């Protein structure tokens, strides 16, 4: 049988990794796929740049549309990232009846509904395993492995850069900016690192996970997104003192008639496996009603871990490209005409416990006043830490852990607390998740 010909858009870190994995494991991969998979053409903006992979047998082109439109190309692999021209290229490939494999989480989270509708119309596959948690096959898990379950919740460390920063802050007391620079040098961080730090990258990935888990449309604009830039070394140490670790989590949960979609720093008990996922590693816990909690762990970024997911998608496409489109796994796991319109809950309706950090004047009655403001909103305190003032400082940090409460009650208490004359700065809150 003729080899399947791939057009590769992008020869950067992941593109080169894909070429190397296909070169190294080609025989094994074709035994799985049933056909040889060959990278025939690759688009690169800078053909003169030294490559991390051999390109002798690849036709390098400077026009990505020429690659997509080449009739010999069967499958387009999009690894250039970003919005435009990635979206136009993918839509053009679909228009021409070509299957697509992409690692582009922003593209799927923001334009996936449109892309999948077009792909269904044209009877082509658009696979995106590499878009979420790099090498962890979490899309396959949700779309196929757990298809018998009603998924109840997902909680994941789905941004390696953020996890690397929090881990280094905890283990080595390192400075935030210094660790970020290292993550950039190692090739983990997004082109715009605020995507990592402010939770946008994780929100893209959570959008995709939630759609596949619950059978809802992709709704990136409804994800509550908060980054880690306000987490201090002190917070990390207080959390440890209280028996918790701070992790940047993406959480999707069924709640009543709605669904929670949120990305934010979270305290989690230190005995949880997720609390011990360190460095650039990713991990996702999925709770299904039949299987119970399951955990998936692995590298969330990097050349070959991400290429591992890209190549697995290629194998999947090659295996079923001759099958009737209606006999393939649906793009978003659920049949396109069976998606649910379950509402995304506003944060005010979310119920969690909280870690609260305040800076207050060290005067009699301040702690009692704050405790009363919390009690007025029905917020029960689980633990309090108040340290001695540092020499020369009139203010002291005051830390509370609360029991579970609706966010709107905490907002009401926060308004009262912040108006107290002894409270010197806005109260910082970190949600606490027990993950049980
Ligand atoms: N910037 C991402 C991360 C890369 O740090 O996890 C993988 O999506």
Tab-separated table of C-alpha atoms and ligand atoms in Angstrom:
chain	number	residue	atom	x	y	z
A	1	UNK	CA	0.000	0.000	0.000
A	2	UNK	CA	1.164	3.579	-0.704
A	3	UNK	CA	2.604	5.457	2.298
A	4	UNK	CA	0.399	8.133	3.847
A	5	UNK	CA	1.890	11.545	3.106
A	6	UNK	CA	2.020	14.158	5.826
A	7	UNK	CA	2.405	17.907	5.442
A	8	UNK	CA	3.950	19.412	8.572
A	9	UNK	CA	3.158	23.028	9.390
A	10	UNK	CA	5.995	24.086	11.688
A	11	UNK	CA	9.459	22.636	12.270
A	12	UNK	CA	10.107	24.069	15.720
A	13	UNK	CA	10.395	22.120	18.962
A	14	UNK	CA	7.362	19.872	18.492
A	15	UNK	CA	7.694	19.642	14.684
A	16	UNK	CA	11.297	18.455	14.973
A	17	UNK	CA	10.310	16.061	17.753
A	18	UNK	CA	7.632	14.605	15.474
A	19	UNK	CA	10.134	14.054	12.640
A	20	UNK	CA	12.589	12.390	15.040
A	21	UNK	CA	9.970	10.082	16.584
A	22	UNK	CA	8.657	9.047	13.154
A	23	UNK	CA	12.217	8.421	11.934
A	24	UNK	CA	13.229	6.431	14.976
A	25	UNK	CA	10.057	4.368	15.448
A	26	UNK	CA	8.842	4.300	11.838
A	27	UNK	CA	8.773	0.521	11.493
A	28	UNK	CA	6.919	-0.001	14.746
A	29	UNK	CA	4.504	2.814	13.918
A	30	UNK	CA	3.653	1.430	10.476
A	31	UNK	CA	3.065	-2.013	12.023
A	32	UNK	CA	0.468	-0.308	14.213
A	33	UNK	CA	-1.047	1.973	11.606
A	34	UNK	CA	-1.101	-0.554	8.795
A	35	UNK	CA	0.682	1.863	6.451
A	36	UNK	CA	3.937	3.736	6.318
A	37	UNK	CA	3.680	7.372	7.469
A	38	UNK	CA	6.007	9.751	5.639
A	39	UNK	CA	6.594	13.457	6.188
A	40	UNK	CA	6.674	14.638	2.602
A	41	UNK	CA	6.601	18.390	3.067
A	42	UNK	CA	7.183	20.867	5.877
A	43	UNK	CA	6.506	24.552	6.160
A	44	UNK	CA	9.077	26.666	7.936
A	45	UNK	CA	9.397	30.436	8.123
A	46	UNK	CA	13.195	30.195	8.318
A	47	UNK	CA	14.578	27.369	6.140
A	48	UNK	CA	18.174	28.486	6.801
A	49	UNK	CA	17.857	27.982	10.589
A	50	UNK	CA	19.718	24.975	12.068
A	51	UNK	CA	17.194	22.168	12.743
A	52	UNK	CA	16.802	19.765	15.611
A	53	UNK	CA	15.931	17.009	13.115
A	54	UNK	CA	17.155	15.786	9.708
A	55	UNK	CA	15.283	17.342	6.782
A	56	UNK	CA	17.075	15.692	3.815
A	57	UNK	CA	13.995	13.790	2.665
A	58	UNK	CA	11.497	16.557	3.418
A	59	UNK	CA	10.503	19.174	0.875
A	60	UNK	CA	10.795	22.459	2.842
A	61	UNK	CA	8.417	25.204	1.723
A	62	UNK	CA	7.953	28.819	2.744
A	63	UNK	CA	4.248	29.032	1.890
A	64	UNK	CA	1.985	27.109	4.281
A	65	UNK	CA	-1.041	27.324	1.955
A	66	UNK	CA	0.983	25.729	-0.857
A	67	UNK	CA	1.634	22.798	1.506
A	68	UNK	CA	-2.036	22.472	2.504
A	69	UNK	CA	-3.153	22.649	-1.119
A	70	UNK	CA	-0.625	20.120	-2.425
A	71	UNK	CA	-2.766	17.184	-3.698
A	72	UNK	CA	-0.166	14.592	-2.603
A	73	UNK	CA	-0.641	15.571	1.090
A	74	UNK	CA	-3.184	13.338	2.873
A	75	UNK	CA	-2.929	14.671	6.428
A	76	UNK	CA	-1.970	18.171	7.601
A	77	UNK	CA	-0.208	18.421	10.970
A	78	UNK	CA	-0.547	21.938	12.367
A	79	UNK	CA	2.218	22.831	14.827
A	80	UNK	CA	2.648	26.549	14.262
A	81	UNK	CA	0.354	27.514	17.149
A	82	UNK	CA	-1.606	30.713	17.694
A	83	UNK	CA	-4.746	31.912	16.026
A	84	UNK	CA	-3.937	33.156	12.559
A	85	UNK	CA	-2.932	31.773	10.079
A	86	UNK	CA	-3.380	28.436	11.922
A	87	UNK	CA	-7.175	28.713	11.769
A	88	UNK	CA	-7.271	29.588	8.062
A	89	UNK	CA	-4.837	26.767	7.251
A	90	UNK	CA	-6.831	24.185	9.192
A	91	UNK	CA	-10.125	25.310	7.637
A	92	UNK	CA	-8.542	25.203	4.177
A	93	UNK	CA	-7.244	21.665	4.782
A	94	UNK	CA	-10.730	20.575	5.903
A	95	UNK	CA	-12.286	22.274	2.888
A	96	UNK	CA	-9.994	20.176	0.684
A	97	UNK	CA	-11.084	16.997	2.513
A	98	UNK	CA	-7.779	16.503	4.363
A	99	UNK	CA	-7.540	15.157	7.876
A	100	UNK	CA	-5.852	17.389	10.444
A	101	UNK	CA	-3.762	16.730	13.531
A	102	UNK	CA	-3.024	19.739	15.714
A	103	UNK	CA	-1.324	20.556	19.014
A	104	UNK	CA	-2.929	23.995	19.075
A	105	UNK	CA	-4.988	24.332	22.259
A	106	UNK	CA	-5.908	27.978	21.681
A	107	UNK	CA	-7.208	27.102	18.210
A	108	UNK	CA	-9.400	24.267	19.510
A	109	UNK	CA	-10.592	26.121	22.633
A	110	UNK	CA	-11.522	29.281	20.718
A	111	UNK	CA	-12.552	28.001	17.279
A	112	UNK	CA	-13.153	24.285	17.831
A	113	UNK	CA	-16.957	24.500	17.516
A	114	UNK	CA	-16.603	26.014	14.039
A	115	UNK	CA	-13.735	23.712	13.040
A	116	UNK	CA	-15.531	20.524	14.104
A	117	UNK	CA	-18.776	21.558	12.407
A	118	UNK	CA	-16.874	22.053	9.166
A	119	UNK	CA	-14.924	18.816	9.645
A	120	UNK	CA	-18.169	16.864	10.189
A	121	UNK	CA	-19.633	18.399	7.056
A	122	UNK	CA	-16.573	17.330	5.060
A	123	UNK	CA	-16.238	13.927	6.777
A	124	UNK	CA	-12.685	14.504	7.984
A	125	UNK	CA	-10.958	13.957	11.322
A	126	UNK	CA	-9.394	16.707	13.399
A	127	UNK	CA	-7.373	15.140	16.212
A	128	UNK	CA	-5.824	17.194	19.007
A	129	UNK	CA	-4.366	14.910	21.690
A	130	UNK	CA	-1.200	17.026	21.919
A	131	UNK	CA	-3.231	20.139	22.751
A	132	UNK	CA	-3.834	19.059	26.361
A	133	UNK	CA	-1.203	17.893	28.837
A	134	UNK	CA	1.449	17.140	26.186
A	135	UNK	CA	2.316	13.465	26.281
A	136	UNK	CA	-0.503	12.318	28.590
A	137	UNK	CA	-3.191	10.663	26.425
A	138	UNK	CA	-5.976	12.356	28.375
A	139	UNK	CA	-8.167	13.073	25.353
A	140	UNK	CA	-8.192	9.394	24.485
A	141	UNK	CA	-8.968	8.525	28.104
A	142	UNK	CA	-12.001	10.801	28.212
A	143	UNK	CA	-13.196	10.193	24.676
A	144	UNK	CA	-12.816	6.405	24.695
A	145	UNK	CA	-11.416	4.793	27.847
A	146	UNK	CA	-14.027	6.259	30.209
A	147	UNK	CA	-16.913	6.303	27.726
A	148	UNK	CA	-19.034	4.145	30.058
A	149	UNK	CA	-18.912	6.715	32.862
A	150	UNK	CA	-20.795	9.808	33.831
A	151	UNK	CA	-17.798	12.047	34.485
A	152	UNK	CA	-18.325	13.940	37.748
A	153	UNK	CA	-15.236	16.100	37.920
A	154	UNK	CA	-11.777	16.713	36.564
A	155	UNK	CA	-8.946	18.474	38.378
A	156	UNK	CA	-5.605	18.891	36.714
A	157	UNK	CA	-2.211	20.469	36.797
A	158	UNK	CA	-2.248	21.290	33.115
A	159	UNK	CA	0.390	23.982	32.801
A	160	UNK	CA	3.948	22.765	33.260
A	161	UNK	CA	5.502	26.219	33.468
A	162	UNK	CA	3.238	27.293	36.336
A	163	UNK	CA	3.858	24.036	38.182
A	164	UNK	CA	7.613	24.394	37.684
A	165	UNK	CA	7.491	27.899	39.165
A	166	UNK	CA	5.424	26.885	42.215
A	167	UNK	CA	7.633	23.849	42.824
A	168	UNK	CA	10.878	25.844	42.675
A	169	UNK	CA	9.389	28.524	44.961
A	170	UNK	CA	8.514	25.841	47.501
A	171	UNK	CA	11.606	23.653	47.282
A	172	UNK	CA	14.317	26.242	46.797
A	173	UNK	CA	12.739	29.515	47.870
A	174	UNK	CA	13.504	30.811	44.366
A	175	UNK	CA	12.224	34.010	42.936
A	176	UNK	CA	9.189	33.883	40.582
A	177	UNK	CA	10.800	35.804	37.679
A	178	UNK	CA	14.036	33.841	37.839
A	179	UNK	CA	12.208	30.472	37.561
A	180	UNK	CA	10.066	31.770	34.702
A	181	UNK	CA	13.219	32.668	32.749
A	182	UNK	CA	14.494	29.127	33.183
A	183	UNK	CA	11.165	27.649	31.978
A	184	UNK	CA	11.405	29.850	28.873
A	185	UNK	CA	14.976	28.722	28.196
A	186	UNK	CA	13.880	25.082	28.530
A	187	UNK	CA	11.169	25.631	25.887
A	188	UNK	CA	8.200	24.960	28.217
A	189	UNK	CA	6.704	28.445	28.341
A	190	UNK	CA	4.296	29.809	25.738
A	191	UNK	CA	5.523	32.464	23.277
A	192	UNK	CA	3.688	34.924	25.523
A	193	UNK	CA	4.523	33.663	29.050
A	194	UNK	CA	1.573	35.529	30.575
A	195	UNK	CA	-0.504	32.717	29.028
A	196	UNK	CA	1.207	30.345	31.467
A	197	UNK	CA	1.337	32.594	34.515
A	198	UNK	CA	-2.133	34.086	34.226
A	199	UNK	CA	-3.839	30.759	33.555
A	200	UNK	CA	-4.881	31.343	29.938
A	201	UNK	CA	-3.030	28.296	28.646
A	202	UNK	CA	-4.620	26.156	31.377
A	203	UNK	CA	-8.055	27.656	30.571
A	204	UNK	CA	-7.641	26.662	26.906
A	205	UNK	CA	-6.904	23.099	27.995
A	206	UNK	CA	-9.699	23.000	30.580
A	207	UNK	CA	-12.182	24.192	27.960
A	208	UNK	CA	-11.283	21.176	25.829
A	209	UNK	CA	-11.329	18.680	28.706
A	210	UNK	CA	-14.726	19.885	29.948
A	211	UNK	CA	-16.309	19.694	26.497
A	212	UNK	CA	-15.192	16.095	26.064
A	213	UNK	CA	-15.998	15.061	29.623
A	214	UNK	CA	-19.505	16.493	29.815
A	215	UNK	CA	-20.620	16.668	26.180
A	216	UNK	CA	-20.910	20.459	26.172
A	217	UNK	CA	-19.733	22.944	23.540
A	218	UNK	CA	-16.291	24.544	23.847
A	219	UNK	CA	-16.802	27.685	25.963
A	220	UNK	CA	-13.457	29.311	26.693
A	221	UNK	CA	-15.084	32.678	27.470
A	222	UNK	CA	-16.969	31.123	30.411
A	223	UNK	CA	-13.910	29.786	32.224
A	224	UNK	CA	-13.001	31.682	35.398
A	225	UNK	CA	-9.265	32.278	34.972
A	226	UNK	CA	-6.876	33.395	37.689
A	227	UNK	CA	-3.084	33.088	37.536
A	228	UNK	CA	-0.318	32.482	40.047
A	229	UNK	CA	1.366	35.874	39.939
A	230	UNK	CA	-0.080	36.903	43.311
A	231	UNK	CA	1.052	33.765	45.137
A	232	UNK	CA	3.933	34.692	47.442
A	233	UNK	CA	6.664	32.615	49.044
A	234	UNK	CA	4.866	33.302	52.343
A	235	UNK	CA	1.652	31.714	51.031
A	236	UNK	CA	3.622	28.639	49.990
A	237	UNK	CA	5.132	28.374	53.502
A	238	UNK	CA	1.842	28.994	55.367
A	239	UNK	CA	0.147	26.366	53.223
A	240	UNK	CA	2.869	23.860	54.176
A	241	UNK	CA	2.456	24.747	57.835
A	242	UNK	CA	-1.242	23.941	57.533
A	243	UNK	CA	-0.619	20.616	55.737
A	244	UNK	CA	-1.322	21.769	52.159
A	245	UNK	CA	0.508	22.516	48.907
A	246	UNK	CA	-0.390	25.258	46.455
A	247	UNK	CA	-0.998	24.052	42.915
A	248	UNK	CA	-2.418	25.854	39.901
A	249	UNK	CA	-5.443	23.724	39.030
A	250	UNK	CA	-7.940	23.549	36.223
A	251	UNK	CA	-11.222	22.276	37.643
A	252	UNK	CA	-14.364	21.204	35.791
A	253	UNK	CA	-17.174	19.852	37.922
A	254	UNK	CA	-20.851	19.023	37.536
A	255	UNK	CA	-22.702	20.951	40.190
A	256	UNK	CA	-26.487	20.731	40.436
A	257	UNK	CA	-27.843	21.549	36.988
A	258	UNK	CA	-24.691	23.354	35.919
A	259	UNK	CA	-20.993	22.978	35.480
A	260	UNK	CA	-18.085	24.742	37.149
A	261	UNK	CA	-15.197	25.753	34.892
A	262	UNK	CA	-12.346	27.380	36.749
A	263	UNK	CA	-8.584	27.814	36.722
A	264	UNK	CA	-6.930	29.239	39.823
A	265	UNK	CA	-4.294	28.535	42.458
A	266	UNK	CA	-5.594	25.964	44.948
A	267	UNK	CA	-4.522	24.577	48.297
A	268	UNK	CA	-4.661	20.791	48.220
A	269	UNK	CA	-3.910	18.413	51.091
A	270	UNK	CA	-0.244	17.394	50.915
A	271	UNK	CA	-1.124	13.684	51.078
A	272	UNK	CA	-2.989	13.820	47.742
A	273	UNK	CA	-1.007	12.441	44.806
A	274	UNK	CA	-1.745	15.615	42.862
A	275	UNK	CA	-0.017	17.676	45.580
A	276	UNK	CA	3.170	15.734	44.837
A	277	UNK	CA	3.257	16.358	41.104
A	278	UNK	CA	6.308	18.562	40.816
A	279	UNK	CA	8.315	20.509	38.285
A	280	UNK	CA	7.125	20.656	34.708
A	281	UNK	CA	5.057	17.471	35.041
A	282	UNK	CA	1.298	17.520	34.450
A	283	UNK	CA	-1.361	15.339	36.062
A	284	UNK	CA	-5.102	15.065	35.680
A	285	UNK	CA	-7.534	13.396	38.086
A	286	UNK	CA	-10.788	12.276	36.490
A	287	UNK	CA	-13.649	11.101	38.674
A	288	UNK	CA	-16.125	8.877	36.862
A	289	UNK	CA	-19.217	7.468	38.562
A	290	UNK	CA	-18.363	3.882	37.634
A	291	UNK	CA	-14.576	3.838	37.815
A	292	UNK	CA	-14.108	6.285	40.730
A	293	UNK	CA	-11.091	8.614	40.812
A	294	UNK	CA	-8.354	7.917	38.248
A	295	UNK	CA	-5.035	9.736	37.834
A	296	UNK	CA	-3.008	10.390	34.693
A	297	UNK	CA	0.532	11.702	35.057
A	298	UNK	CA	3.298	12.617	32.647
A	299	UNK	CA	5.238	15.326	30.860
A	300	UNK	CA	2.980	18.155	29.784
A	301	UNK	CA	5.384	19.808	27.366
A	302	UNK	CA	8.623	19.261	25.484
A	303	UNK	CA	9.584	18.058	22.017
A	304	UNK	CA	9.188	14.285	22.144
A	305	UNK	CA	6.466	14.015	24.828
A	306	UNK	CA	4.281	16.276	22.686
A	307	UNK	CA	5.384	14.473	19.514
A	308	UNK	CA	4.294	11.218	21.175
A	309	UNK	CA	0.721	12.564	21.198
A	310	UNK	CA	0.962	13.947	17.648
A	311	UNK	CA	2.164	10.624	16.270
A	312	UNK	CA	-0.510	8.681	18.184
A	313	UNK	CA	-3.123	10.930	16.538
A	314	UNK	CA	-1.545	10.214	13.146
A	315	UNK	CA	-1.784	6.476	13.795
A	316	UNK	CA	-5.455	6.858	14.772
A	317	UNK	CA	-6.222	8.835	11.620
A	318	UNK	CA	-4.380	6.402	9.342
A	319	UNK	CA	-6.125	3.390	10.889
A	320	UNK	CA	-9.621	4.697	10.173
A	321	UNK	CA	-9.220	7.110	7.272
A	322	UNK	CA	-10.947	4.673	4.957
A	323	UNK	CA	-13.843	4.029	7.382
A	324	UNK	CA	-17.206	5.776	7.017
A	325	UNK	CA	-17.101	9.108	8.904
A	326	UNK	CA	-20.106	8.077	11.022
A	327	UNK	CA	-18.171	5.063	12.307
A	328	UNK	CA	-15.342	7.173	13.712
A	329	UNK	CA	-14.995	8.497	17.264
A	330	UNK	CA	-16.829	11.865	17.398
A	331	UNK	CA	-14.521	14.898	17.578
A	332	UNK	CA	-15.775	15.959	21.006
A	333	UNK	CA	-16.561	12.424	22.265
A	334	UNK	CA	-20.342	12.945	22.170
A	335	UNK	CA	-22.330	12.903	18.924
A	336	UNK	CA	-22.470	16.454	17.543
A	337	UNK	CA	-26.298	16.533	17.703
A	338	UNK	CA	-26.305	15.296	21.309
A	339	UNK	CA	-24.417	18.108	23.041
A	340	UNK	CA	-25.897	19.430	26.275
A	341	UNK	CA	-26.672	23.083	27.002
A	342	UNK	CA	-25.791	22.715	30.686
A	343	UNK	CA	-25.148	26.195	32.136
A	344	UNK	CA	-21.698	27.266	33.307
A	345	UNK	CA	-22.118	28.468	36.895
A	346	UNK	CA	-20.979	31.962	37.900
A	347	UNK	CA	-18.195	32.000	40.504
A	348	UNK	CA	-20.580	33.536	43.072
A	349	UNK	CA	-22.397	30.174	43.159
A	350	UNK	CA	-19.304	28.014	43.571
A	351	UNK	CA	-18.779	26.458	46.984
A	352	UNK	CA	-15.250	25.837	48.297
A	353	UNK	CA	-13.180	26.278	51.417
A	354	UNK	CA	-10.669	29.165	51.437
A	355	UNK	CA	-7.200	30.175	52.544
A	356	UNK	CA	-7.291	33.910	53.342
A	357	UNK	CA	-4.246	36.165	53.805
A	358	UNK	CA	-4.575	39.578	55.402
A	359	UNK	CA	-2.149	42.227	56.478
A	360	UNK	CA	-3.526	43.989	59.568
A	361	UNK	CA	-2.495	46.528	62.186
A	362	UNK	CA	-1.444	44.705	65.359
A	363	UNK	CA	-4.161	46.082	67.693
A	364	UNK	CA	-6.522	44.514	70.217
A	365	UNK	CA	-9.875	43.446	68.766
A	366	UNK	CA	-8.855	43.250	65.089
A	367	UNK	CA	-8.882	39.455	64.970
A	368	UNK	CA	-12.244	39.414	66.795
A	369	UNK	CA	-13.747	41.916	64.318
A	370	UNK	CA	-12.599	39.899	61.322
A	371	UNK	CA	-13.878	36.674	62.857
A	372	UNK	CA	-17.248	38.371	63.374
A	373	UNK	CA	-17.435	39.578	59.745
A	374	UNK	CA	-16.838	35.989	58.668
A	375	UNK	CA	-19.396	34.633	61.143
A	376	UNK	CA	-21.989	37.194	59.953
A	377	UNK	CA	-21.840	35.489	56.548
A	378	UNK	CA	-22.069	32.012	58.058
A	379	UNK	CA	-18.381	31.330	57.372
A	380	UNK	CA	-16.854	28.921	59.820
A	381	UNK	CA	-13.118	29.200	60.578
A	382	UNK	CA	-11.056	26.017	60.545
A	383	UNK	CA	-7.611	27.404	61.404
A	384	UNK	CA	-5.897	30.729	62.120
A	385	UNK	CA	-2.233	31.717	62.026
A	386	UNK	CA	-0.998	35.014	63.388
A	387	UNK	CA	2.729	35.618	63.550
A	388	UNK	CA	4.722	38.082	65.616
A	389	UNK	CA	5.281	41.392	63.818
A	390	UNK	CA	8.684	41.590	62.108
A	391	UNK	CA	11.064	44.113	63.759
A	392	UNK	CA	10.142	47.638	62.630
A	393	UNK	CA	6.772	46.546	61.117
A	394	UNK	CA	3.424	47.685	62.520
A	395	UNK	CA	1.433	45.153	60.498
A	396	UNK	CA	1.123	41.432	60.918
A	397	UNK	CA	0.020	38.737	58.503
A	398	UNK	CA	-3.192	36.994	59.503
A	399	UNK	CA	-4.039	33.696	57.839
A	400	UNK	CA	-7.394	31.890	57.986
A	401	UNK	CA	-8.613	28.589	56.663
A	402	UNK	CA	-12.376	28.447	56.348
A	403	UNK	CA	-14.881	25.656	55.939
A	404	UNK	CA	-16.779	25.421	52.654
A	405	UNK	CA	-18.909	28.415	51.755
A	406	UNK	CA	-20.463	29.930	48.645
A	407	UNK	CA	-18.166	32.454	46.980
A	408	UNK	CA	-20.842	35.154	47.211
A	409	UNK	CA	-20.780	34.884	51.023
A	410	UNK	CA	-17.011	35.224	51.015
A	411	UNK	CA	-17.285	38.257	48.707
A	412	UNK	CA	-19.696	39.886	51.184
A	413	UNK	CA	-17.369	39.184	54.122
A	414	UNK	CA	-14.361	40.437	52.119
A	415	UNK	CA	-16.101	43.763	51.488
A	416	UNK	CA	-16.638	44.237	55.233
A	417	UNK	CA	-13.139	43.068	56.160
A	418	UNK	CA	-11.443	45.337	53.627
A	419	UNK	CA	-13.338	48.366	54.924
A	420	UNK	CA	-11.967	47.844	58.462
A	421	UNK	CA	-9.400	50.572	59.290
A	422	UNK	CA	-6.868	48.031	60.579
A	423	UNK	CA	-6.847	46.109	57.279
A	424	UNK	CA	-4.087	47.533	55.145
A	425	UNK	CA	-4.398	45.748	51.810
A	426	UNK	CA	-6.991	43.731	49.880
A	427	UNK	CA	-7.515	40.254	51.279
A	428	UNK	CA	-5.873	37.555	49.119
A	429	UNK	CA	-7.828	34.321	48.819
A	430	UNK	CA	-6.790	30.921	47.554
A	431	UNK	CA	-9.520	28.323	47.124
A	432	UNK	CA	-9.007	25.037	48.929
A	433	UNK	CA	-9.882	21.755	47.245
A	434	UNK	CA	-9.887	18.497	49.177
A	435	UNK	CA	-10.388	16.475	45.958
A	436	UNK	CA	-12.428	13.770	47.662
B	1	LIG	N1	3.291	26.319	28.014
B	1	LIG	C1	2.711	25.034	28.174
B	1	LIG	C2	3.051	24.534	29.576
B	1	LIG	C3	3.254	24.084	27.138
B	1	LIG	O1	3.901	25.123	30.246
B	1	LIG	O2	2.436	23.580	30.027
B	1	LIG	C4	2.390	22.903	26.867
B	1	LIG	O3	1.092	23.218	26.495
